[in-house]
Structures are given as structure tokens and as C-alpha cells.
Short mmCIF file of C-alpha atoms and ligand atoms in Angstrom, two decimals:
data_model
loop_
_atom_site.label_atom_id
_atom_site.label_comp_id
_atom_site.label_asym_id
_atom_site.label_seq_id
_atom_site.Cartn_x
_atom_site.Cartn_y
_atom_site.Cartn_z
CA MET N 1 -21.56 -6.07 37.03
CA ASP N 2 -18.49 -4.17 38.06
CA THR N 3 -19.71 -0.56 38.09
CA LEU N 4 -23.06 0.78 39.31
CA LEU N 5 -24.14 4.42 39.11
CA VAL N 6 -26.91 5.45 41.51
CA LYS N 7 -28.23 8.89 40.63
CA ASN N 8 -30.88 11.57 41.22
CA ALA N 9 -31.95 10.42 44.69
CA ASP N 10 -34.30 13.10 45.99
CA ILE N 11 -32.32 13.00 49.21
CA MET N 12 -29.39 10.82 50.25
CA VAL N 13 -28.68 10.19 53.94
CA THR N 14 -24.95 9.44 54.21
CA MET N 15 -24.53 8.90 57.98
CA ASP N 16 -20.95 10.10 57.42
CA ASP N 17 -19.01 11.95 60.11
CA GLN N 18 -20.81 15.23 59.30
CA ARG N 19 -24.14 13.40 58.93
CA ARG N 20 -24.56 14.98 55.48
CA GLU N 21 -27.92 14.75 53.74
CA VAL N 22 -27.41 15.42 50.03
CA ARG N 23 -30.18 16.64 47.68
CA ASN N 24 -30.16 15.03 44.22
CA GLY N 25 -27.47 12.67 45.47
CA GLY N 26 -25.97 9.45 44.33
CA LEU N 27 -23.14 6.93 44.46
CA PHE N 28 -20.60 5.49 42.07
CA ILE N 29 -19.83 1.88 42.94
CA ARG N 30 -17.08 -0.39 41.68
CA GLY N 31 -16.56 -4.02 42.63
CA GLY N 32 -19.08 -3.86 45.46
CA PHE N 33 -17.52 -0.86 47.21
CA ILE N 34 -18.40 2.85 47.10
CA GLU N 35 -15.93 4.84 45.00
CA GLN N 36 -17.70 8.22 44.98
CA VAL N 37 -20.49 9.81 47.03
CA GLY N 38 -22.13 13.16 46.34
CA ALA N 39 -24.42 15.25 44.16
CA THR N 40 -25.37 13.50 40.91
CA LYS N 41 -23.74 16.26 38.84
CA ASP N 42 -20.35 15.47 40.39
CA LEU N 43 -20.48 11.71 39.68
CA PRO N 44 -19.38 9.90 36.48
CA ALA N 45 -22.14 10.03 33.85
CA GLU N 46 -22.08 6.34 32.98
CA ALA N 47 -21.61 2.86 34.41
CA GLU N 48 -22.38 -0.71 33.43
CA VAL N 49 -25.62 -0.48 35.42
CA VAL N 50 -27.45 2.79 36.14
CA LEU N 51 -30.13 3.15 38.82
CA ASP N 52 -32.19 6.34 38.62
CA LEU N 53 -33.63 7.13 42.05
CA SER N 54 -35.72 10.20 41.18
CA ASP N 55 -38.44 10.62 43.86
CA HIS N 56 -36.63 8.18 46.18
CA ILE N 57 -34.83 8.58 49.49
CA LEU N 58 -31.47 6.78 49.58
CA LEU N 59 -30.26 5.42 52.93
CA PRO N 60 -27.39 3.25 54.17
CA GLY N 61 -28.66 -0.32 54.63
CA LEU N 62 -30.00 -0.96 58.11
CA ILE N 63 -28.18 -3.41 60.40
CA ASN N 64 -30.05 -5.94 62.51
CA THR N 65 -28.08 -6.80 65.63
CA HIS N 66 -30.29 -9.52 67.19
CA HIS N 67 -32.64 -12.12 65.77
CA HIS N 68 -33.62 -15.81 65.93
CA PHE N 69 -34.62 -16.65 62.36
CA TYR N 70 -36.04 -20.07 63.28
CA GLN N 71 -38.77 -18.41 65.35
CA THR N 72 -40.52 -17.29 62.15
CA LEU N 73 -41.97 -20.84 62.28
CA THR N 74 -43.62 -20.22 65.65
CA ARG N 75 -45.20 -16.79 65.46
CA VAL N 76 -48.30 -16.17 67.58
CA ILE N 77 -48.45 -19.65 69.11
CA PRO N 78 -51.66 -19.27 71.18
CA ASP N 79 -50.20 -20.43 74.52
CA ALA N 80 -47.21 -18.10 74.10
CA GLN N 81 -49.15 -14.98 73.14
CA ASP N 82 -49.87 -13.49 76.54
CA VAL N 83 -47.02 -14.53 78.86
CA GLY N 84 -43.69 -13.14 80.05
CA LEU N 85 -40.25 -14.42 79.02
CA PHE N 86 -39.79 -17.51 81.21
CA ASN N 87 -43.29 -18.97 80.55
CA TRP N 88 -43.01 -18.00 76.88
CA LEU N 89 -39.76 -19.98 76.64
CA LYS N 90 -41.15 -22.99 78.53
CA THR N 91 -44.11 -23.11 76.12
CA LEU N 92 -41.92 -22.93 73.03
CA TYR N 93 -38.87 -25.09 73.91
CA PRO N 94 -40.72 -28.41 73.26
CA ILE N 95 -41.95 -27.18 69.86
CA TRP N 96 -38.51 -25.92 68.86
CA ALA N 97 -37.03 -29.28 69.94
CA ARG N 98 -38.83 -30.86 66.97
CA MET N 99 -37.01 -28.76 64.34
CA LYS N 100 -35.04 -30.43 61.58
CA PRO N 101 -32.37 -29.01 59.25
CA GLU N 102 -35.11 -28.14 56.72
CA HIS N 103 -36.78 -25.89 59.31
CA ILE N 104 -33.54 -23.99 59.83
CA ARG N 105 -33.06 -23.51 56.09
CA ILE N 106 -36.56 -22.34 55.21
CA SER N 107 -36.90 -20.03 58.23
CA THR N 108 -33.54 -18.44 57.41
CA LYS N 109 -34.76 -17.59 53.92
CA THR N 110 -38.09 -16.27 55.20
CA ALA N 111 -36.57 -14.08 57.90
CA LEU N 112 -33.90 -12.68 55.59
CA SER N 113 -36.47 -11.95 52.87
CA GLU N 114 -38.62 -10.05 55.31
CA LEU N 115 -35.60 -8.19 56.63
CA ALA N 116 -34.45 -7.32 53.09
CA LEU N 117 -37.82 -5.85 52.18
CA SER N 118 -37.76 -3.77 55.37
CA GLY N 119 -34.41 -2.13 54.63
CA CYS N 120 -31.89 -4.48 56.26
CA THR N 121 -28.62 -5.27 54.47
CA THR N 122 -26.70 -7.00 57.33
CA ALA N 123 -28.33 -9.35 59.80
CA SER N 124 -27.06 -11.02 62.91
CA ASP N 125 -28.77 -14.26 63.90
CA HIS N 126 -28.55 -16.14 67.18
CA LEU N 127 -29.25 -19.85 66.73
CA TYR N 128 -28.99 -21.74 70.02
CA LEU N 129 -30.92 -25.00 69.43
CA PHE N 130 -29.61 -27.76 67.17
CA PRO N 131 -32.13 -30.58 67.38
CA ASN N 132 -32.36 -33.59 65.05
CA GLY N 133 -29.08 -33.00 63.25
CA SER N 134 -29.57 -29.26 62.63
CA ARG N 135 -26.38 -27.24 62.27
CA LEU N 136 -25.44 -23.60 61.92
CA ASP N 137 -24.18 -24.61 58.46
CA ASP N 138 -27.85 -25.03 57.38
CA GLU N 139 -28.47 -21.37 58.15
CA ILE N 140 -25.24 -20.08 56.61
CA GLU N 141 -25.84 -21.93 53.34
CA ALA N 142 -29.50 -20.83 53.10
CA ALA N 143 -28.53 -17.21 53.75
CA LYS N 144 -26.24 -17.19 50.74
CA GLU N 145 -29.29 -17.66 48.50
CA ILE N 146 -30.85 -14.40 49.72
CA GLY N 147 -27.74 -12.21 49.56
CA LEU N 148 -27.74 -10.24 52.82
CA ARG N 149 -24.60 -10.10 54.93
CA LEU N 150 -24.89 -12.57 57.80
CA HIS N 151 -23.35 -12.61 61.25
CA ALA N 152 -24.14 -16.21 62.21
CA LEU N 153 -23.94 -16.71 65.96
CA ARG N 154 -23.13 -20.20 67.25
CA GLY N 155 -25.54 -20.20 70.18
CA SER N 156 -25.62 -22.82 72.88
CA MET N 157 -27.51 -24.11 75.89
CA SER N 158 -25.91 -26.43 78.44
CA LEU N 159 -27.73 -25.80 81.73
CA GLY N 160 -30.81 -28.04 81.64
CA GLU N 161 -33.70 -28.16 84.08
CA SER N 162 -32.14 -30.98 86.13
CA GLN N 163 -29.11 -28.73 86.78
CA GLY N 164 -31.21 -25.72 87.82
CA GLY N 165 -31.48 -24.13 84.37
CA LEU N 166 -34.64 -23.14 82.51
CA PRO N 167 -34.61 -25.27 79.32
CA PRO N 168 -35.60 -28.97 79.34
CA ASP N 169 -32.62 -31.35 79.34
CA SER N 170 -33.65 -32.56 75.86
CA VAL N 171 -32.53 -29.30 74.18
CA VAL N 172 -29.16 -28.75 75.89
CA GLU N 173 -25.86 -29.87 74.38
CA ASP N 174 -22.64 -31.30 75.74
CA GLU N 175 -20.14 -28.51 76.48
CA ASP N 176 -17.11 -30.18 74.88
CA TYR N 177 -19.12 -30.68 71.71
CA ILE N 178 -20.33 -27.05 71.72
CA LEU N 179 -16.73 -25.80 71.87
CA LYS N 180 -15.50 -28.21 69.21
CA ASP N 181 -18.34 -27.29 66.87
CA SER N 182 -17.80 -23.56 67.55
CA GLN N 183 -14.15 -23.90 66.57
CA ARG N 184 -15.07 -25.80 63.40
CA LEU N 185 -17.58 -23.12 62.39
CA ILE N 186 -15.13 -20.26 62.94
CA GLU N 187 -12.46 -22.05 60.93
CA THR N 188 -14.90 -22.90 58.13
CA TYR N 189 -16.92 -19.72 57.73
CA HIS N 190 -15.57 -16.68 59.59
CA ASP N 191 -14.32 -13.99 57.23
CA SER N 192 -12.69 -10.98 58.88
CA ARG N 193 -11.83 -9.13 55.66
CA PRO N 194 -13.57 -5.87 54.59
CA GLY N 195 -16.72 -6.68 52.65
CA ALA N 196 -17.17 -10.04 54.41
CA MET N 197 -20.54 -11.66 53.65
CA THR N 198 -20.29 -14.14 56.54
CA GLN N 199 -18.91 -13.75 60.03
CA VAL N 200 -19.23 -16.13 62.96
CA ALA N 201 -19.52 -15.21 66.65
CA LEU N 202 -20.01 -17.25 69.81
CA ALA N 203 -23.27 -16.82 71.67
CA PRO N 204 -24.08 -18.92 74.76
CA CYS N 205 -27.80 -18.24 75.14
CA SER N 206 -28.29 -16.61 78.56
CA PRO N 207 -27.22 -16.83 82.20
CA PHE N 208 -30.18 -19.12 82.92
CA SER N 209 -29.46 -21.67 80.16
CA VAL N 210 -25.65 -21.95 80.16
CA THR N 211 -23.09 -22.76 82.86
CA GLY N 212 -20.46 -20.26 83.98
CA ASP N 213 -17.82 -22.71 82.75
CA LEU N 214 -19.15 -22.61 79.20
CA MET N 215 -19.34 -18.81 79.32
CA LYS N 216 -15.65 -18.74 80.35
CA SER N 217 -14.48 -21.23 77.73
CA SER N 218 -16.44 -19.35 75.05
CA VAL N 219 -14.57 -16.15 75.94
CA GLU N 220 -11.22 -17.96 75.64
CA LEU N 221 -12.11 -19.47 72.29
CA ALA N 222 -13.49 -16.19 70.90
CA ARG N 223 -10.38 -14.27 71.99
CA ALA N 224 -8.08 -16.89 70.45
CA TYR N 225 -9.80 -16.50 67.07
CA GLY N 226 -10.63 -12.76 67.27
CA VAL N 227 -14.38 -13.31 66.92
CA ARG N 228 -17.13 -11.58 68.85
CA LEU N 229 -19.26 -12.70 71.79
CA HIS N 230 -22.97 -12.28 72.29
CA THR N 231 -25.65 -13.27 74.80
CA HIS N 232 -29.01 -12.19 76.17
CA LEU N 233 -28.53 -10.06 79.26
CA ALA N 234 -30.64 -8.10 81.75
CA GLU N 235 -33.76 -8.72 79.71
CA THR N 236 -36.31 -9.22 82.48
CA LYS N 237 -36.78 -8.94 86.23
CA ASP N 238 -37.11 -12.78 86.34
CA GLU N 239 -33.56 -13.06 85.05
CA GLU N 240 -32.29 -10.53 87.60
CA ILE N 241 -33.89 -12.51 90.45
CA PHE N 242 -32.50 -15.80 89.01
CA CYS N 243 -28.95 -14.37 88.89
CA LEU N 244 -29.15 -12.87 92.38
CA GLU N 245 -30.43 -16.14 93.84
CA LYS N 246 -28.18 -18.53 91.92
CA PHE N 247 -24.96 -16.53 91.48
CA GLY N 248 -25.26 -13.82 94.13
CA HIS N 249 -24.80 -11.13 91.50
CA ARG N 250 -26.93 -8.95 89.26
CA PRO N 251 -26.67 -10.13 85.60
CA VAL N 252 -24.02 -7.60 84.50
CA ALA N 253 -21.86 -8.19 87.57
CA TYR N 254 -22.14 -11.94 87.00
CA MET N 255 -20.89 -11.54 83.42
CA GLU N 256 -18.01 -9.42 84.70
CA THR N 257 -16.91 -12.27 87.00
CA LEU N 258 -16.76 -14.52 83.89
CA GLY N 259 -14.60 -12.11 81.88
CA TRP N 260 -17.55 -11.28 79.64
CA VAL N 261 -16.94 -7.54 79.22
CA GLY N 262 -14.96 -5.75 76.54
CA PRO N 263 -15.18 -4.34 73.03
CA GLN N 264 -15.83 -7.74 71.42
CA VAL N 265 -18.96 -8.33 73.53
CA TRP N 266 -22.50 -7.22 72.77
CA PHE N 267 -25.59 -7.98 74.82
CA ALA N 268 -29.17 -8.32 73.61
CA HIS N 269 -31.73 -6.23 75.52
CA SER N 270 -30.08 -4.73 78.61
CA VAL N 271 -33.45 -3.46 79.79
CA HIS N 272 -32.74 -3.73 83.51
CA VAL N 273 -29.40 -1.98 83.84
CA ILE N 274 -28.54 0.61 86.48
CA PRO N 275 -26.28 3.67 85.91
CA SER N 276 -23.10 1.95 87.18
CA GLU N 277 -23.70 -0.91 84.71
CA ILE N 278 -24.19 1.55 81.85
CA ASP N 279 -20.87 3.16 82.88
CA LEU N 280 -19.23 -0.28 82.81
CA TYR N 281 -20.52 -0.88 79.26
CA ALA N 282 -19.18 2.51 78.16
CA ARG N 283 -15.82 2.06 79.89
CA THR N 284 -15.17 -1.43 78.57
CA GLY N 285 -16.79 -1.09 75.11
CA CYS N 286 -19.68 -3.57 75.48
CA GLY N 287 -22.39 -3.02 72.86
CA VAL N 288 -26.15 -3.38 73.18
CA ALA N 289 -28.73 -4.80 70.74
CA HIS N 290 -31.91 -2.89 71.57
CA CYS N 291 -35.09 -4.86 70.74
CA PRO N 292 -38.03 -2.60 71.60
CA THR N 293 -40.92 -4.61 70.10
CA SER N 294 -39.88 -7.80 71.88
CA ASN N 295 -39.47 -5.88 75.14
CA MET N 296 -43.03 -4.58 74.77
CA ARG N 297 -44.45 -7.92 73.56
CA LEU N 298 -43.08 -9.81 76.60
CA ALA N 299 -43.72 -6.88 78.96
CA SER N 300 -40.01 -6.91 79.82
CA GLY N 301 -39.58 -3.17 80.30
CA ILE N 302 -38.03 -0.13 78.62
CA ALA N 303 -34.27 -0.12 77.98
CA PRO N 304 -32.61 3.17 78.99
CA VAL N 305 -31.20 3.79 75.51
CA MET N 306 -30.81 7.57 75.75
CA ALA N 307 -28.78 7.16 78.95
CA MET N 308 -26.62 4.56 77.18
CA LEU N 309 -26.04 6.87 74.20
CA LYS N 310 -25.24 9.77 76.52
CA ALA N 311 -22.65 7.58 78.30
CA GLY N 312 -21.07 6.60 74.96
CA VAL N 313 -22.30 2.99 74.76
CA ASN N 314 -22.56 1.50 71.24
CA VAL N 315 -26.24 0.73 70.68
CA GLY N 316 -27.78 -1.04 67.67
CA VAL N 317 -31.33 -2.11 66.88
CA GLY N 318 -32.58 -5.70 66.64
CA VAL N 319 -35.96 -7.15 65.75
CA ASP N 320 -35.35 -10.15 68.07
CA GLY N 321 -36.86 -13.53 67.28
CA SER N 322 -40.13 -13.69 65.42
CA ALA N 323 -41.89 -15.50 68.24
CA SER N 324 -41.63 -12.35 70.37
CA ASN N 325 -42.10 -9.60 67.79
CA ASP N 326 -43.74 -11.26 65.62
CA GLY N 327 -42.17 -9.67 62.57
CA SER N 328 -38.80 -8.97 61.04
CA HIS N 329 -39.48 -5.42 59.84
CA LEU N 330 -36.33 -3.53 60.74
CA MET N 331 -37.59 -0.05 59.81
CA GLU N 332 -40.59 -0.68 62.03
CA GLU N 333 -38.12 -1.50 64.81
CA VAL N 334 -36.37 1.84 64.23
CA ARG N 335 -39.71 3.57 64.71
CA GLN N 336 -40.45 1.54 67.83
CA ALA N 337 -37.02 2.44 69.24
CA MET N 338 -37.81 6.12 68.87
CA LEU N 339 -41.30 5.82 70.31
CA ILE N 340 -40.52 3.60 73.30
CA SER N 341 -37.55 5.77 74.22
CA ARG N 342 -39.87 8.77 74.32
CA LEU N 343 -42.39 6.88 76.42
CA GLY N 344 -39.59 5.90 78.79
CA GLU N 345 -38.47 9.51 79.16
CA GLY N 346 -42.06 10.61 79.80
CA VAL N 347 -42.53 7.99 82.51
CA ARG N 348 -39.13 8.72 84.05
CA LEU N 349 -39.65 12.47 84.20
CA ALA N 350 -43.32 12.10 85.19
CA SER N 351 -43.99 15.23 83.14
CA MET N 352 -44.36 16.30 79.55
CA PRO N 353 -40.80 16.30 78.18
CA GLN N 354 -40.03 18.49 75.20
CA GLY N 355 -37.51 17.95 72.41
CA GLY N 356 -33.81 18.81 72.44
CA SER N 357 -32.18 19.09 75.83
CA ASN N 358 -34.80 16.93 77.54
CA GLY N 359 -33.48 13.99 75.60
CA LEU N 360 -36.31 12.82 73.35
CA MET N 361 -34.85 10.47 70.75
CA THR N 362 -35.12 12.05 67.28
CA ALA N 363 -35.90 10.22 64.03
CA ARG N 364 -32.32 10.84 62.89
CA GLN N 365 -30.92 9.40 66.13
CA ALA N 366 -33.07 6.30 65.63
CA LEU N 367 -31.71 5.89 62.09
CA GLU N 368 -28.20 6.47 63.40
CA ILE N 369 -28.35 3.60 65.89
CA ALA N 370 -29.80 1.30 63.20
CA THR N 371 -26.90 2.04 60.81
CA GLN N 372 -23.71 3.45 62.37
CA GLY N 373 -24.67 2.05 65.77
CA GLY N 374 -25.31 -1.43 64.42
CA ALA N 375 -22.00 -1.46 62.56
CA ALA N 376 -20.15 -0.53 65.78
CA VAL N 377 -22.01 -3.20 67.75
CA LEU N 378 -21.03 -5.86 65.20
CA GLY N 379 -17.46 -4.54 65.13
CA ARG N 380 -17.49 -3.53 61.47
CA ASP N 381 -16.02 -0.38 60.00
CA ASP N 382 -16.89 -1.27 56.40
CA ILE N 383 -20.69 -0.85 56.70
CA GLY N 384 -23.19 1.53 58.32
CA SER N 385 -22.69 4.64 56.19
CA LEU N 386 -22.45 5.79 52.58
CA GLN N 387 -18.81 6.83 52.38
CA VAL N 388 -15.93 6.27 49.99
CA GLY N 389 -14.35 2.85 50.57
CA LYS N 390 -17.35 1.35 52.39
CA CYS N 391 -19.43 -1.56 51.16
CA ALA N 392 -22.07 -0.61 48.61
CA ASP N 393 -24.95 -1.51 50.94
CA PHE N 394 -27.95 0.78 50.54
CA VAL N 395 -31.74 0.90 50.38
CA ALA N 396 -34.09 3.27 48.58
CA ILE N 397 -37.77 4.05 49.13
CA ASN N 398 -40.11 5.81 46.71
CA LEU N 399 -41.46 8.86 48.53
CA ASN N 400 -44.62 9.17 46.43
CA ARG N 401 -46.82 6.91 48.50
CA LEU N 402 -49.87 7.14 50.69
CA GLU N 403 -47.92 6.58 53.90
CA TYR N 404 -45.76 9.69 53.36
CA ALA N 405 -48.45 11.97 51.90
CA GLY N 406 -48.15 15.35 53.61
CA ALA N 407 -44.78 14.50 55.19
CA LEU N 408 -42.36 15.38 52.39
CA HIS N 409 -41.13 18.61 54.01
CA ASP N 410 -38.83 16.20 55.92
CA PRO N 411 -38.55 12.86 54.08
CA VAL N 412 -35.75 11.62 56.38
CA ALA N 413 -37.97 11.94 59.44
CA ALA N 414 -40.94 10.60 57.44
CA VAL N 415 -39.38 7.14 57.01
CA VAL N 416 -39.24 6.81 60.80
CA PHE N 417 -42.34 8.72 61.97
CA CYS N 418 -44.80 7.50 59.32
CA ALA N 419 -46.15 3.96 59.03
CA PRO N 420 -43.33 1.54 58.14
CA VAL N 421 -43.20 0.52 54.46
CA ARG N 422 -41.24 -1.90 52.32
CA VAL N 423 -38.21 -0.63 50.45
CA ASP N 424 -38.18 -0.42 46.66
CA PHE N 425 -34.49 -1.23 46.33
CA ASN N 426 -32.06 -3.11 48.54
CA VAL N 427 -28.49 -3.48 47.32
CA VAL N 428 -25.76 -5.41 49.15
CA GLY N 429 -22.18 -5.16 47.93
CA GLY N 430 -23.48 -3.65 44.67
CA LYS N 431 -25.90 -6.55 44.05
CA PHE N 432 -29.70 -6.21 43.98
CA VAL N 433 -31.56 -8.14 46.67
CA VAL N 434 -34.77 -6.12 46.20
CA LYS N 435 -35.56 -4.46 42.89
CA GLY N 436 -38.69 -2.45 42.11
CA GLY N 437 -40.20 -3.54 45.44
CA LYS N 438 -39.74 -7.26 44.73
CA LEU N 439 -37.25 -9.78 46.04
CA ALA N 440 -34.69 -10.34 43.32
CA THR N 441 -33.05 -13.49 44.70
CA VAL N 442 -35.96 -15.71 45.71
CA ASP N 443 -39.48 -16.53 44.52
CA HIS N 444 -41.56 -14.89 47.20
CA PRO N 445 -44.91 -16.79 46.84
CA SER N 446 -43.34 -20.25 46.79
CA LEU N 447 -41.15 -19.34 49.76
CA VAL N 448 -44.25 -18.44 51.79
CA ASN N 449 -46.01 -21.67 50.81
CA GLU N 450 -43.05 -23.81 51.71
CA HIS N 451 -42.52 -21.96 54.99
CA ASN N 452 -46.16 -22.47 56.02
CA LEU N 453 -45.86 -26.16 55.20
CA TRP N 454 -42.82 -26.61 57.47
CA ALA N 455 -44.41 -24.48 60.21
CA ARG N 456 -47.49 -26.72 60.14
CA LYS N 457 -45.34 -29.86 60.28
CA LEU N 458 -43.57 -28.53 63.37
CA LEU N 459 -46.83 -28.20 65.26
CA GLU N 460 -48.29 -31.49 64.03
CA ASP N 461 -45.24 -33.70 64.62
ZN1 ZN A 1 -33.34 -12.98 71.61
#
């Protein structure tokens, strides 16, 4: 299909520079890119495929900036349900160490399916364990079957327990091999062109699981190839204490000593950052993947997102791994971002803050960070909004549903404030990934059966 006409959307949220919301709006798409955006009456009357979105809200596809797909196999593990980050990790590392390539493939499809149904069109995934012959290639190939854009992050761990790190020695890799494999993956899969379906970035896991040397060599390699850099940073107080004791620096200052700041870097979490660190992010262009559910689940804290936005930091939303969420519903994450930010402001001000100047995050701001914000964090100017020349990545939700009953005076706010739902349509590069509320690229029931089988095997092995 070369041309697609999307018409009659009850309301279309463009996220363009004027943040236009167009009544009875639509798009004309050719070759996977948006050729026209506006009121239905101003668009061509015909196309090879026509999608009538009467009664629907039309939104730019949401962008997930942090995830660990493989963790969909280890949701709600009893011993990891009620602990903080370090004990949660120590409980799960030995289970994850049993994964095989099949686990990577099936969990990729499951996570991406769940993301697609929740409104996501581009997902970033941080894979940092490669046991039993698993490779990032397994994830990249499986993702192609679902049809979402993928930013596959070559994660790594090299600082095992015997060297003072957190992970057991059995799950860390040799540093020379990590760098060689990273180079191979960039050369094989990274596509920097507009409309890219696959990009690769380098993502040493965290200050407590990787050596400073590997952090430095990863920066050099990423700069040489023009790819991005990602890691977990300032997630918990445990990590702050670890960095102060081991490196004599707070986490952000430690990363600065390793050359890990700049516009090609984005950090997951950044819960425990002080004003001077937020200023450093803004000044140097570091982005942040905000993962509110995970931060609540692990009792990590509340990231100061409004302060980051005020300072000009690029912030996106991420669901984080499914062992600390335990879902991949991106619209739910947008809602959580708005709610936890408000809670944070209330606690900070120790009073009853009101809207507007007191800085309560609005529903539209939450949608903005999940679209435009996510695109900026991933370094992409071809996604994140419905504008001429951008990728035809959009989602649509039927507004006539129980969850939105009584909320249609503001349908844009309704999708964030009301209970999160599944989208009815999800289109990536002009191709349907979800159609009429159903996954178009994969058989949903057999996927769930297969996934449960592999999850069971992982615990029994
Ligand atoms: Zn994470």
C-alpha cells in the first residue's frame, strides 16, 4: 500500500510546534511518510487504503525510552515482589542467567505486542545479559515480526561480585568481547536514515555492574559510529551510596569524569538528582527516560521531572523492565508520570498546590513528553508528531467506551486522566500493527501460550 487516507478523526493531536488539536482531522500518507495533515475536508478524497476514524481520537504514536523486554518472563516473582533495587536484582540475576535465545525472541514479541496495544510505535530496549548463546540479534529479528520501530541497546555487565560489583560473576562478559560485539551490531543493524526501523545504541548497564574502563571505551566507540549511549543512573539511594564509597563521586559526577555527558547520552531514571545535576543535563544535552511505575514499585523515589522540564532537559517516558512494573502499557505510564509528578510537587511544597504556575504536570504535558520528548531523547527528528515529512506513526482510540463516559468535553485529557485502555489502531510507517483493537502482525493467543511455556521453563530449569 503506497497511499493511506486517515479521515474524520473526532480530534487529532498533532504535537506540532503550535501544538494544534484539529477537529474532524486526518492525514494523507504516502510511502510511509505524512504528506498532508489537517481537516478532513482539506485532504485528498481518495487513497489506496482509507481509514475512517469517526468517534476516534488520533494521536502521534507514543515512544518508549526504556525497557527490558526479557523481564516479561519474570513478572511478579514472589521473592522479588517486595524488595528494593539491589535485593530485587540479586534475586533475579540467577533466574535470568538461565535464559536461552528462545527466551529473548519470545519475550521481545510479547513486550512489543503489549506496547503496540498500549499506543507505542517506537520502543527502546536495553538488553544487558547474553547467557547461553543469546545475542541482541535474537531480539532485533523477533522485533521485525511485530512491526514497531526498535532502538536495540547493546547492554553489558563486566563488574562481577568478585571485583566489587553487584551481579554474580556468571553473568558478566569479557570487555574486549563486549566492544567487538557492539561494533559488529552497529555495523550490521544501525540505520541512521529518516524512517529507520532499527537503530543500535551502546548501553553499559549501570555504575555498579560495569567498570569505568568499559564506560570510557563505550563512549569512544559510540562517538566513532555516531550512535547513542544509555545507562541506568541515579535510580536509588543505594546506588548513590555505592558511587560515593567506591568512586568518591555522586553518580552524575562520576559519569562526567568518564566523558558520559552530551547530547548523545540519555539516562534511565535520574530520580536522585540535585539542581546542579539537572543544570548539567540541560547544559550538555543529556536526556532522561522517566519510569514512574518502576520507581514506585521498587520504592526508589520521585524523579523531579517538572524541574527538569523547566531547566530544558529532554525527558521521555519509559515503562522499564516488566519485572519492576510489571506491565508494558505505555499510556498507563503517561498517566503515572502525570500523577507521580503531582504527588512529588505536593510533598515538596508541603501544601495543596494548584494548577498552572504552581507547576502541576498537565495531561497534555504528559503526552508531550511521551511523544516529542521521547523522540528528542532517542535523537530522532522524524517521529514524535503528526507533521508533513514525518513518519506515518500514529494511534487511534475509539472514544465511545465505558472508561471515557462523561469525559468527552476534553477527550485529549481523557486518554491520560481516565483508566488506561488499549488502542484500536496502531500504524507504524503507514503499516497496521493493530487494527480494530487486534494485533495485526501476530497471533495473540498462541503468543501468550508460548510465552507462558518459556517462562515456566526458566523457573523450572
Ligand atoms: Zn531499567
